[in-house]
Amino acid sequence: MALADILMLGRMLPVVEETLASRFTVHKVGRDEVASLDPGLAARIAGVACGAHVPVDAPLIDRLPKLEIVANFGVGYDSVDAAHCASKGICVTNTPDVLSEEVADTALGLLLMTARELSAAERYLRAGNWVGKGPYPLTAGTLRGRKLGILGLGRIGKAIARRAEAFGMEIHYHGRSRQADVAYPYHPTLAGMAEACDTLMVVAPGGASTRGIVDAGVLKALGPQGIVINVGRGTVIDEPALVAALADGTILSAGLDVFAEEPKVPQALIDMERVVLLPHVGSASRHTRDAMGRLCAENLISWFETGQPVTPVAETPFERKV
Ligand code: NAP
Ligand code: 8YV
């Protein structure tokens, strides 16, 4: 017998679809069909499996009277109203740890590509310019001597720090609080960290508390050799301020995996030859996405079988009431 009725929001990986279909009655709903959800179906839904960045907001949550758990595919859950879920005793789960090393690899790749203009250099070769015009110009940027300020020294931030240390970089960090077991210099303000560093690694979550905190002042403090890398969420950076800082030389360059309004990317960034832009691929290997998918499904199964989620988010440390 099926454990419960589950709403699958948006497209999910085969590993999630197959695992859930073997244990639950699954109702697949596209992003655009959420608003017109049949009330009879809505009344039966006990769990939601949430595909990439599909919003689970208060109006949707309120239309599902039997909802017990929202299992988010991804460690970042800024698209789920976790505070509203908490107020209604609904558990939210995410997919931490299984992606940290993959995203840290991407972050370091992006930093190297940006500092040494590797995308532009490859385009130069493919365009025949090595033969036609000679060697690619020497890069203004280098990793040598850089001071890396990490905004969000959490699971992924620490995996990035380990790699950056091996590259000889000096590590600093900023978050809402100092971490007792961390020896890197802590900066109580983001602006203070930017003053002390020339390279900013953004790996903080999205949401209201981080919206636009990388602003014009922070960018100016990084200085003309400044490099900004963002593998956290696009909303953490004031995107127009970043475009302006890149255009007028306030900072040197940027490497971005995430954007404020994905999949839209400002044309001004696309037109900047030196900036490196990736389509949110931080965790996007088959290996790691499958691990995320398994964990997403395990949370639902564990909740309905044992009453315990595997990886609940901090706002909802709940057990199932039977
Ligand atoms: P985590 O372990 O929870 O770390 C988050 C860090 O951010 C913590 O150190 C936290 O420190 C800091 N932070 C939270 N709110 C803050 C605020 N308002 N101001 C300053 N710092 C704040 O999370 P994680 O597993 O490392 O993941 C981090 C984020 O990476 C995710 O939320 C997601 O948005 C993003 N991500 C992106 C990709 C990708 O494909 N590009 C993949 C995975 C994850 P304090 O608590 O001390 O403030
Ligand atoms: C995924 C992510 O790309 O886990 C996250 O927070 O941003 C990425 O791993 C995303 O969640 C699903 O597409």
CSV table of C-alpha atoms and ligand atoms in Angstrom, one decimal:
chain,number,residue,atom,x,y,z
A,1,MET,CA,0.0,0.0,0.0
A,2,ALA,CA,1.2,3.5,-0.8
A,3,LEU,CA,2.7,5.4,2.1
A,4,ALA,CA,0.9,8.7,1.2
A,5,ASP,CA,-0.1,11.0,-1.6
A,6,ILE,CA,2.9,13.1,-2.8
A,7,LEU,CA,2.9,16.2,-5.0
A,8,MET,CA,5.9,16.3,-7.3
A,9,LEU,CA,6.5,19.9,-8.2
A,10,GLY,CA,8.4,20.5,-11.4
A,11,ARG,CA,10.6,18.0,-13.2
A,12,MET,CA,12.8,15.8,-11.1
A,13,LEU,CA,15.5,13.3,-11.8
A,14,PRO,CA,14.6,9.7,-12.8
A,15,VAL,CA,16.1,8.4,-9.5
A,16,VAL,CA,13.7,10.6,-7.5
A,17,GLU,CA,10.7,9.7,-9.7
A,18,GLU,CA,11.3,6.0,-9.6
A,19,THR,CA,12.1,5.8,-5.9
A,20,LEU,CA,9.0,7.8,-5.0
A,21,ALA,CA,6.7,6.0,-7.4
A,22,SER,CA,7.7,2.7,-5.7
A,23,ARG,CA,6.5,3.9,-2.3
A,24,PHE,CA,3.9,6.7,-2.8
A,25,THR,CA,1.0,7.7,-5.0
A,26,VAL,CA,2.8,10.5,-6.9
A,27,HIS,CA,1.0,13.4,-8.6
A,28,LYS,CA,3.2,15.3,-11.0
A,29,VAL,CA,2.4,19.0,-11.3
A,30,GLY,CA,4.2,21.5,-13.6
A,31,ARG,CA,5.4,24.8,-12.3
A,32,ASP,CA,2.5,26.6,-14.2
A,33,GLU,CA,-0.2,24.2,-13.0
A,34,VAL,CA,0.2,24.8,-9.3
A,35,ALA,CA,-2.3,27.7,-9.3
A,36,SER,CA,-5.0,25.5,-10.8
A,37,LEU,CA,-4.5,22.5,-8.5
A,38,ASP,CA,-7.7,20.4,-8.1
A,39,PRO,CA,-9.1,21.0,-4.6
A,40,GLY,CA,-10.0,17.3,-4.2
A,41,LEU,CA,-6.4,16.3,-4.9
A,42,ALA,CA,-5.0,19.2,-2.8
A,43,ALA,CA,-7.0,17.8,0.2
A,44,ARG,CA,-5.1,14.4,0.0
A,45,ILE,CA,-1.5,15.7,-0.3
A,46,ALA,CA,0.7,14.8,2.7
A,47,GLY,CA,4.1,15.5,1.2
A,48,VAL,CA,5.7,17.7,-1.5
A,49,ALA,CA,8.8,16.8,-3.5
A,50,CYS,CA,10.1,20.0,-4.7
A,51,GLY,CA,12.1,20.3,-8.0
A,52,ALA,CA,14.7,22.9,-8.8
A,53,HIS,CA,13.7,26.3,-7.4
A,54,VAL,CA,9.9,25.8,-7.8
A,55,PRO,CA,8.4,28.2,-5.2
A,56,VAL,CA,6.6,26.6,-2.3
A,57,ASP,CA,5.0,29.7,-0.9
A,58,ALA,CA,2.4,30.4,1.8
A,59,PRO,CA,-0.7,30.4,-0.6
A,60,LEU,CA,0.3,26.9,-1.9
A,61,ILE,CA,1.1,25.6,1.6
A,62,ASP,CA,-2.3,26.9,2.8
A,63,ARG,CA,-4.1,25.0,0.0
A,64,LEU,CA,-2.7,21.7,1.2
A,65,PRO,CA,-4.5,21.1,4.6
A,66,LYS,CA,-2.9,17.6,5.2
A,67,LEU,CA,0.6,18.7,4.3
A,68,GLU,CA,3.3,17.3,6.7
A,69,ILE,CA,6.6,17.6,4.8
A,70,VAL,CA,8.2,19.5,2.0
A,71,ALA,CA,11.4,17.7,0.6
A,72,ASN,CA,13.5,20.3,-1.3
A,73,PHE,CA,15.9,19.1,-4.0
A,74,GLY,CA,18.9,21.3,-3.2
A,75,VAL,CA,20.6,22.5,0.0
A,76,GLY,CA,19.4,26.0,-0.6
A,77,TYR,CA,15.8,26.3,0.2
A,78,ASP,CA,15.1,30.0,-0.3
A,79,SER,CA,12.3,29.1,-2.7
A,80,VAL,CA,10.4,27.4,0.2
A,81,ASP,CA,8.7,29.5,2.9
A,82,ALA,CA,10.2,27.6,5.8
A,83,ALA,CA,9.0,30.1,8.4
A,84,HIS,CA,5.4,29.5,7.2
A,85,CYS,CA,5.9,25.8,7.3
A,86,ALA,CA,7.4,26.0,10.8
A,87,SER,CA,4.3,28.0,12.0
A,88,LYS,CA,2.1,25.2,10.8
A,89,GLY,CA,4.2,22.3,12.1
A,90,ILE,CA,5.2,21.2,8.6
A,91,CYS,CA,8.7,19.8,8.2
A,92,VAL,CA,11.1,21.1,5.5
A,93,THR,CA,14.1,19.0,4.4
A,94,ASN,CA,17.0,19.8,2.1
A,95,THR,CA,20.0,18.0,0.6
A,96,PRO,CA,23.2,19.1,2.6
A,97,ASP,CA,26.7,17.7,2.5
A,98,VAL,CA,26.3,15.4,-0.5
A,99,LEU,CA,27.1,18.3,-2.9
A,100,SER,CA,29.6,20.3,-0.9
A,101,GLU,CA,32.8,19.0,-2.5
A,102,GLU,CA,31.3,19.3,-6.0
A,103,VAL,CA,30.2,22.9,-5.5
A,104,ALA,CA,33.6,23.7,-3.9
A,105,ASP,CA,35.4,22.3,-7.0
A,106,THR,CA,33.2,24.5,-9.2
A,107,ALA,CA,33.9,27.5,-7.1
A,108,LEU,CA,37.7,27.1,-7.4
A,109,GLY,CA,37.4,26.4,-11.1
A,110,LEU,CA,35.4,29.6,-11.5
A,111,LEU,CA,38.0,31.5,-9.5
A,112,LEU,CA,40.8,30.3,-11.6
A,113,MET,CA,38.9,30.9,-14.9
A,114,THR,CA,38.2,34.4,-13.8
A,115,ALA,CA,41.6,35.5,-12.4
A,116,ARG,CA,43.4,34.1,-15.4
A,117,GLU,CA,40.8,34.8,-18.1
A,118,LEU,CA,40.7,31.2,-19.2
A,119,SER,CA,37.3,31.4,-21.0
A,120,ALA,CA,38.4,34.4,-23.0
A,121,ALA,CA,41.8,32.8,-23.8
A,122,GLU,CA,40.0,29.7,-25.1
A,123,ARG,CA,37.7,31.8,-27.2
A,124,TYR,CA,40.8,33.5,-28.6
A,125,LEU,CA,42.4,30.2,-29.7
A,126,ARG,CA,39.1,28.9,-31.2
A,127,ALA,CA,38.7,32.1,-33.2
A,128,GLY,CA,42.1,31.5,-34.8
A,129,ASN,CA,43.6,34.5,-33.1
A,130,TRP,CA,46.7,32.7,-31.7
A,131,VAL,CA,47.7,32.0,-35.3
A,132,GLY,CA,46.4,35.4,-36.6
A,133,LYS,CA,47.4,37.8,-33.8
A,134,GLY,CA,50.0,36.0,-31.7
A,135,PRO,CA,50.0,35.1,-28.0
A,136,TYR,CA,47.0,35.9,-25.8
A,137,PRO,CA,47.7,39.1,-23.8
A,138,LEU,CA,49.1,38.7,-20.3
A,139,THR,CA,46.3,38.7,-17.7
A,140,ALA,CA,45.8,41.6,-15.3
A,141,GLY,CA,44.7,39.1,-12.6
A,142,THR,CA,46.6,36.3,-10.8
A,143,LEU,CA,45.9,34.2,-7.7
A,144,ARG,CA,49.3,35.0,-6.3
A,145,GLY,CA,49.1,37.0,-3.1
A,146,ARG,CA,45.3,37.1,-3.1
A,147,LYS,CA,43.3,37.4,0.1
A,148,LEU,CA,40.1,35.5,-0.1
A,149,GLY,CA,37.1,36.7,1.9
A,150,ILE,CA,34.4,34.0,2.2
A,151,LEU,CA,30.9,35.2,2.8
A,152,GLY,CA,29.2,32.2,4.3
A,153,LEU,CA,31.8,29.8,5.8
A,154,GLY,CA,29.4,26.9,6.1
A,155,ARG,CA,29.6,23.4,4.7
A,156,ILE,CA,30.5,24.5,1.2
A,157,GLY,CA,32.5,27.6,2.3
A,158,LYS,CA,34.8,25.3,4.4
A,159,ALA,CA,35.3,23.0,1.5
A,160,ILE,CA,36.3,26.0,-0.6
A,161,ALA,CA,38.6,27.3,2.1
A,162,ARG,CA,40.5,24.0,2.2
A,163,ARG,CA,41.1,24.2,-1.5
A,164,ALA,CA,42.0,27.9,-1.5
A,165,GLU,CA,44.6,27.2,1.3
A,166,ALA,CA,46.3,24.7,-1.0
A,167,PHE,CA,46.5,27.4,-3.7
A,168,GLY,CA,48.4,29.6,-1.2
A,169,MET,CA,45.6,32.1,-0.5
A,170,GLU,CA,45.0,33.8,2.8
A,171,ILE,CA,41.5,33.1,4.1
A,172,HIS,CA,39.1,35.4,5.9
A,173,TYR,CA,35.4,35.0,6.6
A,174,HIS,CA,32.2,36.8,7.5
A,175,GLY,CA,28.9,35.4,8.7
A,176,ARG,CA,26.4,36.4,11.4
A,177,SER,CA,28.6,34.9,14.1
A,178,ARG,CA,32.2,34.0,14.8
A,179,GLN,CA,32.9,30.2,14.7
A,180,ALA,CA,34.8,29.0,17.8
A,181,ASP,CA,36.6,26.1,16.0
A,182,VAL,CA,37.8,28.2,13.0
A,183,ALA,CA,41.2,29.9,13.0
A,184,TYR,CA,40.7,32.1,9.9
A,185,PRO,CA,40.3,35.8,10.8
A,186,TYR,CA,36.6,36.6,11.4
A,187,HIS,CA,35.1,39.9,10.3
A,188,PRO,CA,31.9,41.0,12.0
A,189,THR,CA,30.9,43.2,9.0
A,190,LEU,CA,31.0,42.3,5.3
A,191,ALA,CA,32.4,45.8,4.5
A,192,GLY,CA,35.2,45.2,6.9
A,193,MET,CA,36.1,41.9,5.3
A,194,ALA,CA,36.0,43.5,1.9
A,195,GLU,CA,38.5,46.2,3.1
A,196,ALA,CA,40.8,43.5,4.3
A,197,CYS,CA,40.6,41.3,1.1
A,198,ASP,CA,40.7,41.6,-2.7
A,199,THR,CA,38.7,38.5,-3.5
A,200,LEU,CA,35.2,37.8,-2.4
A,201,MET,CA,33.7,34.3,-2.5
A,202,VAL,CA,29.9,34.4,-2.0
A,203,VAL,CA,28.5,31.2,-0.7
A,204,ALA,CA,25.8,32.4,1.6
A,205,PRO,CA,22.1,31.4,1.2
A,206,GLY,CA,19.5,33.5,-0.5
A,207,GLY,CA,16.4,35.0,1.2
A,208,ALA,CA,15.5,38.3,2.8
A,209,SER,CA,18.5,38.4,5.3
A,210,THR,CA,21.1,38.3,2.5
A,211,ARG,CA,19.3,40.2,-0.3
A,212,GLY,CA,21.7,42.7,-1.9
A,213,ILE,CA,24.2,42.7,0.9
A,214,VAL,CA,27.1,42.7,-1.6
A,215,ASP,CA,26.4,46.3,-2.5
A,216,ALA,CA,28.4,49.2,-4.2
A,217,GLY,CA,30.2,49.9,-0.9
A,218,VAL,CA,31.4,46.3,-0.5
A,219,LEU,CA,32.6,46.2,-4.2
A,220,LYS,CA,34.5,49.5,-3.8
A,221,ALA,CA,36.2,48.2,-0.7
A,222,LEU,CA,37.6,45.2,-2.6
A,223,GLY,CA,39.5,47.7,-4.8
A,224,PRO,CA,40.7,47.7,-8.5
A,225,GLN,CA,42.2,44.2,-8.3
A,226,GLY,CA,38.9,43.0,-6.8
A,227,ILE,CA,37.4,39.7,-8.0
A,228,VAL,CA,33.9,38.5,-7.0
A,229,ILE,CA,32.9,34.9,-7.3
A,230,ASN,CA,29.3,33.9,-6.6
A,231,VAL,CA,28.2,30.2,-6.1
A,232,GLY,CA,25.6,31.0,-3.4
A,233,ARG,CA,22.6,32.8,-4.7
A,234,GLY,CA,22.3,35.6,-7.2
A,235,THR,CA,20.1,37.7,-4.9
A,236,VAL,CA,23.0,38.1,-2.4
A,237,ILE,CA,24.6,40.6,-4.9
A,238,ASP,CA,23.1,43.9,-5.9
A,239,GLU,CA,23.4,42.9,-9.6
A,240,PRO,CA,23.1,46.5,-11.1
A,241,ALA,CA,25.9,47.6,-8.7
A,242,LEU,CA,28.1,44.7,-9.8
A,243,VAL,CA,27.6,45.6,-13.5
A,244,ALA,CA,28.5,49.2,-12.7
A,245,ALA,CA,31.6,48.2,-10.7
A,246,LEU,CA,32.8,46.0,-13.5
A,247,ALA,CA,32.1,48.6,-16.2
A,248,ASP,CA,34.0,51.5,-14.5
A,249,GLY,CA,36.9,49.4,-13.2
A,250,THR,CA,36.0,49.7,-9.5
A,251,ILE,CA,36.8,45.9,-9.5
A,252,LEU,CA,38.7,43.8,-11.9
A,253,SER,CA,36.4,40.9,-12.7
A,254,ALA,CA,33.7,38.5,-11.6
A,255,GLY,CA,32.9,34.8,-12.0
A,256,LEU,CA,29.2,34.0,-11.5
A,257,ASP,CA,27.3,30.6,-11.3
A,258,VAL,CA,24.1,32.1,-10.0
A,259,PHE,CA,22.0,35.2,-10.9
A,260,ALA,CA,19.2,37.2,-9.4
A,261,GLU,CA,16.5,36.2,-12.0
A,262,GLU,CA,17.6,32.8,-13.4
A,263,PRO,CA,17.7,31.9,-16.2
A,264,LYS,CA,17.8,35.5,-17.2
A,265,VAL,CA,21.3,37.0,-17.2
A,266,PRO,CA,21.8,40.8,-17.7
A,267,GLN,CA,23.0,41.5,-21.2
A,268,ALA,CA,25.6,43.9,-19.8
A,269,LEU,CA,27.3,40.9,-18.1
A,270,ILE,CA,27.1,38.8,-21.3
A,271,ASP,CA,28.7,41.6,-23.2
A,272,MET,CA,31.7,41.7,-20.8
A,273,GLU,CA,34.4,39.6,-22.4
A,274,ARG,CA,36.5,39.1,-19.2
A,275,VAL,CA,33.6,38.1,-16.8
A,276,VAL,CA,33.0,34.3,-16.5
A,277,LEU,CA,29.4,33.2,-16.5
A,278,LEU,CA,28.1,29.7,-15.8
A,279,PRO,CA,24.4,28.5,-15.9
A,280,HIS,CA,24.1,27.4,-12.3
A,281,VAL,CA,26.1,24.2,-12.6
A,282,GLY,CA,27.8,24.2,-9.2
A,283,SER,CA,26.4,20.7,-8.2
A,284,ALA,CA,25.5,19.6,-11.8
A,285,SER,CA,27.4,16.3,-12.2
A,286,ARG,CA,25.3,13.1,-12.6
A,287,HIS,CA,27.1,11.7,-9.5
A,288,THR,CA,26.2,14.5,-7.2
A,289,ARG,CA,22.7,15.3,-8.6
A,290,ASP,CA,21.8,11.6,-8.1
A,291,ALA,CA,23.1,11.7,-4.5
A,292,MET,CA,20.9,14.8,-4.0
A,293,GLY,CA,17.9,13.0,-5.5
A,294,ARG,CA,18.4,10.0,-3.3
A,295,LEU,CA,18.5,12.1,-0.2
A,296,CYS,CA,15.5,14.1,-1.2
A,297,ALA,CA,13.5,10.9,-1.6
A,298,GLU,CA,14.9,9.3,1.5
A,299,ASN,CA,13.6,12.2,3.6
A,300,LEU,CA,10.0,11.5,2.4
A,301,ILE,CA,10.3,7.8,2.9
A,302,SER,CA,11.9,8.1,6.4
A,303,TRP,CA,9.3,10.6,7.5
A,304,PHE,CA,6.3,8.4,6.6
A,305,GLU,CA,8.0,5.1,7.7
A,306,THR,CA,9.8,6.1,10.9
A,307,GLY,CA,8.4,9.5,11.7
A,308,GLN,CA,11.9,11.1,11.5
A,309,PRO,CA,13.3,13.2,8.6
A,310,VAL,CA,16.9,12.6,7.6
A,311,THR,CA,18.0,16.2,7.0
A,312,PRO,CA,15.5,18.7,8.3
A,313,VAL,CA,16.3,22.4,8.0
A,314,ALA,CA,17.0,24.4,11.2
A,315,GLU,CA,13.6,26.1,11.2
A,316,THR,CA,11.6,22.8,11.4
A,317,PRO,CA,13.3,20.3,13.8
A,318,PHE,CA,10.1,18.3,13.9
A,319,GLU,CA,9.1,14.6,14.2
A,320,ARG,CA,6.0,13.2,12.7
A,321,LYS,CA,2.9,13.3,14.9
A,322,VAL,CA,1.0,10.0,14.7
B,1,NAP,P1,25.5,26.2,5.3
B,1,NAP,O1,26.4,25.2,5.7
B,1,NAP,O2,24.2,26.5,6.0
B,1,NAP,O3,26.3,27.6,5.2
B,1,NAP,C1,25.8,28.8,5.0
B,1,NAP,C2,26.7,29.9,5.6
B,1,NAP,O4,26.1,31.2,5.4
B,1,NAP,C3,26.9,29.8,7.1
B,1,NAP,O5,28.2,29.8,7.4
B,1,NAP,C4,26.2,31.0,7.7
B,1,NAP,O6,26.9,31.5,8.8
B,1,NAP,C5,26.2,32.0,6.5
B,1,NAP,N1,25.0,32.9,6.5
B,1,NAP,C6,23.7,32.6,6.6
B,1,NAP,N2,22.9,33.7,6.6
B,1,NAP,C7,23.8,34.7,6.6
B,1,NAP,C8,23.6,36.1,6.6
B,1,NAP,N3,22.4,36.7,6.7
B,1,NAP,N4,24.7,36.9,6.5
B,1,NAP,C9,25.9,36.4,6.5
B,1,NAP,N5,26.2,35.0,6.5
B,1,NAP,C10,25.1,34.2,6.5
B,1,NAP,O7,25.1,26.0,3.7
B,1,NAP,P2,25.9,25.3,2.6
B,1,NAP,O8,25.5,23.9,2.5
B,1,NAP,O9,27.3,25.7,2.7
B,1,NAP,O10,25.2,26.0,1.3
B,1,NAP,C11,25.3,27.4,1.1
B,1,NAP,C12,24.5,27.9,0.0
B,1,NAP,O11,25.2,27.6,-1.2
B,1,NAP,C13,23.1,27.4,-0.2
B,1,NAP,O12,22.2,27.9,0.7
B,1,NAP,C14,22.8,27.6,-1.6
B,1,NAP,O13,22.2,28.9,-1.8
B,1,NAP,C15,24.2,27.7,-2.3
B,1,NAP,N6,24.4,26.6,-3.2
B,1,NAP,C16,24.6,26.8,-4.5
B,1,NAP,C17,24.9,25.8,-5.4
B,1,NAP,C18,25.2,26.0,-6.8
B,1,NAP,O14,24.9,25.1,-7.7
B,1,NAP,N7,25.7,27.2,-7.2
B,1,NAP,C19,24.9,24.5,-4.9
B,1,NAP,C20,24.7,24.2,-3.6
B,1,NAP,C21,24.4,25.3,-2.7
B,1,NAP,P3,26.2,32.2,10.1
B,1,NAP,O15,25.1,31.3,10.5
B,1,NAP,O16,27.3,32.4,11.1
B,1,NAP,O17,25.7,33.5,9.5
B,2,8YV,C1,21.0,22.9,-7.5
B,2,8YV,C2,21.7,24.5,-5.6
B,2,8YV,O1,21.4,23.4,-8.7
B,2,8YV,O2,21.6,22.9,-3.8
B,2,8YV,C3,21.4,24.0,-4.1
B,2,8YV,O3,21.1,25.0,-3.3
B,2,8YV,O4,21.6,25.6,-5.9
B,2,8YV,C4,22.1,23.4,-6.6
B,2,8YV,O5,22.7,22.3,-6.0
B,2,8YV,C5,19.6,23.2,-7.3
B,2,8YV,O6,19.1,23.2,-6.0
B,2,8YV,C6,18.7,22.3,-8.1
B,2,8YV,O7,18.8,22.6,-9.4
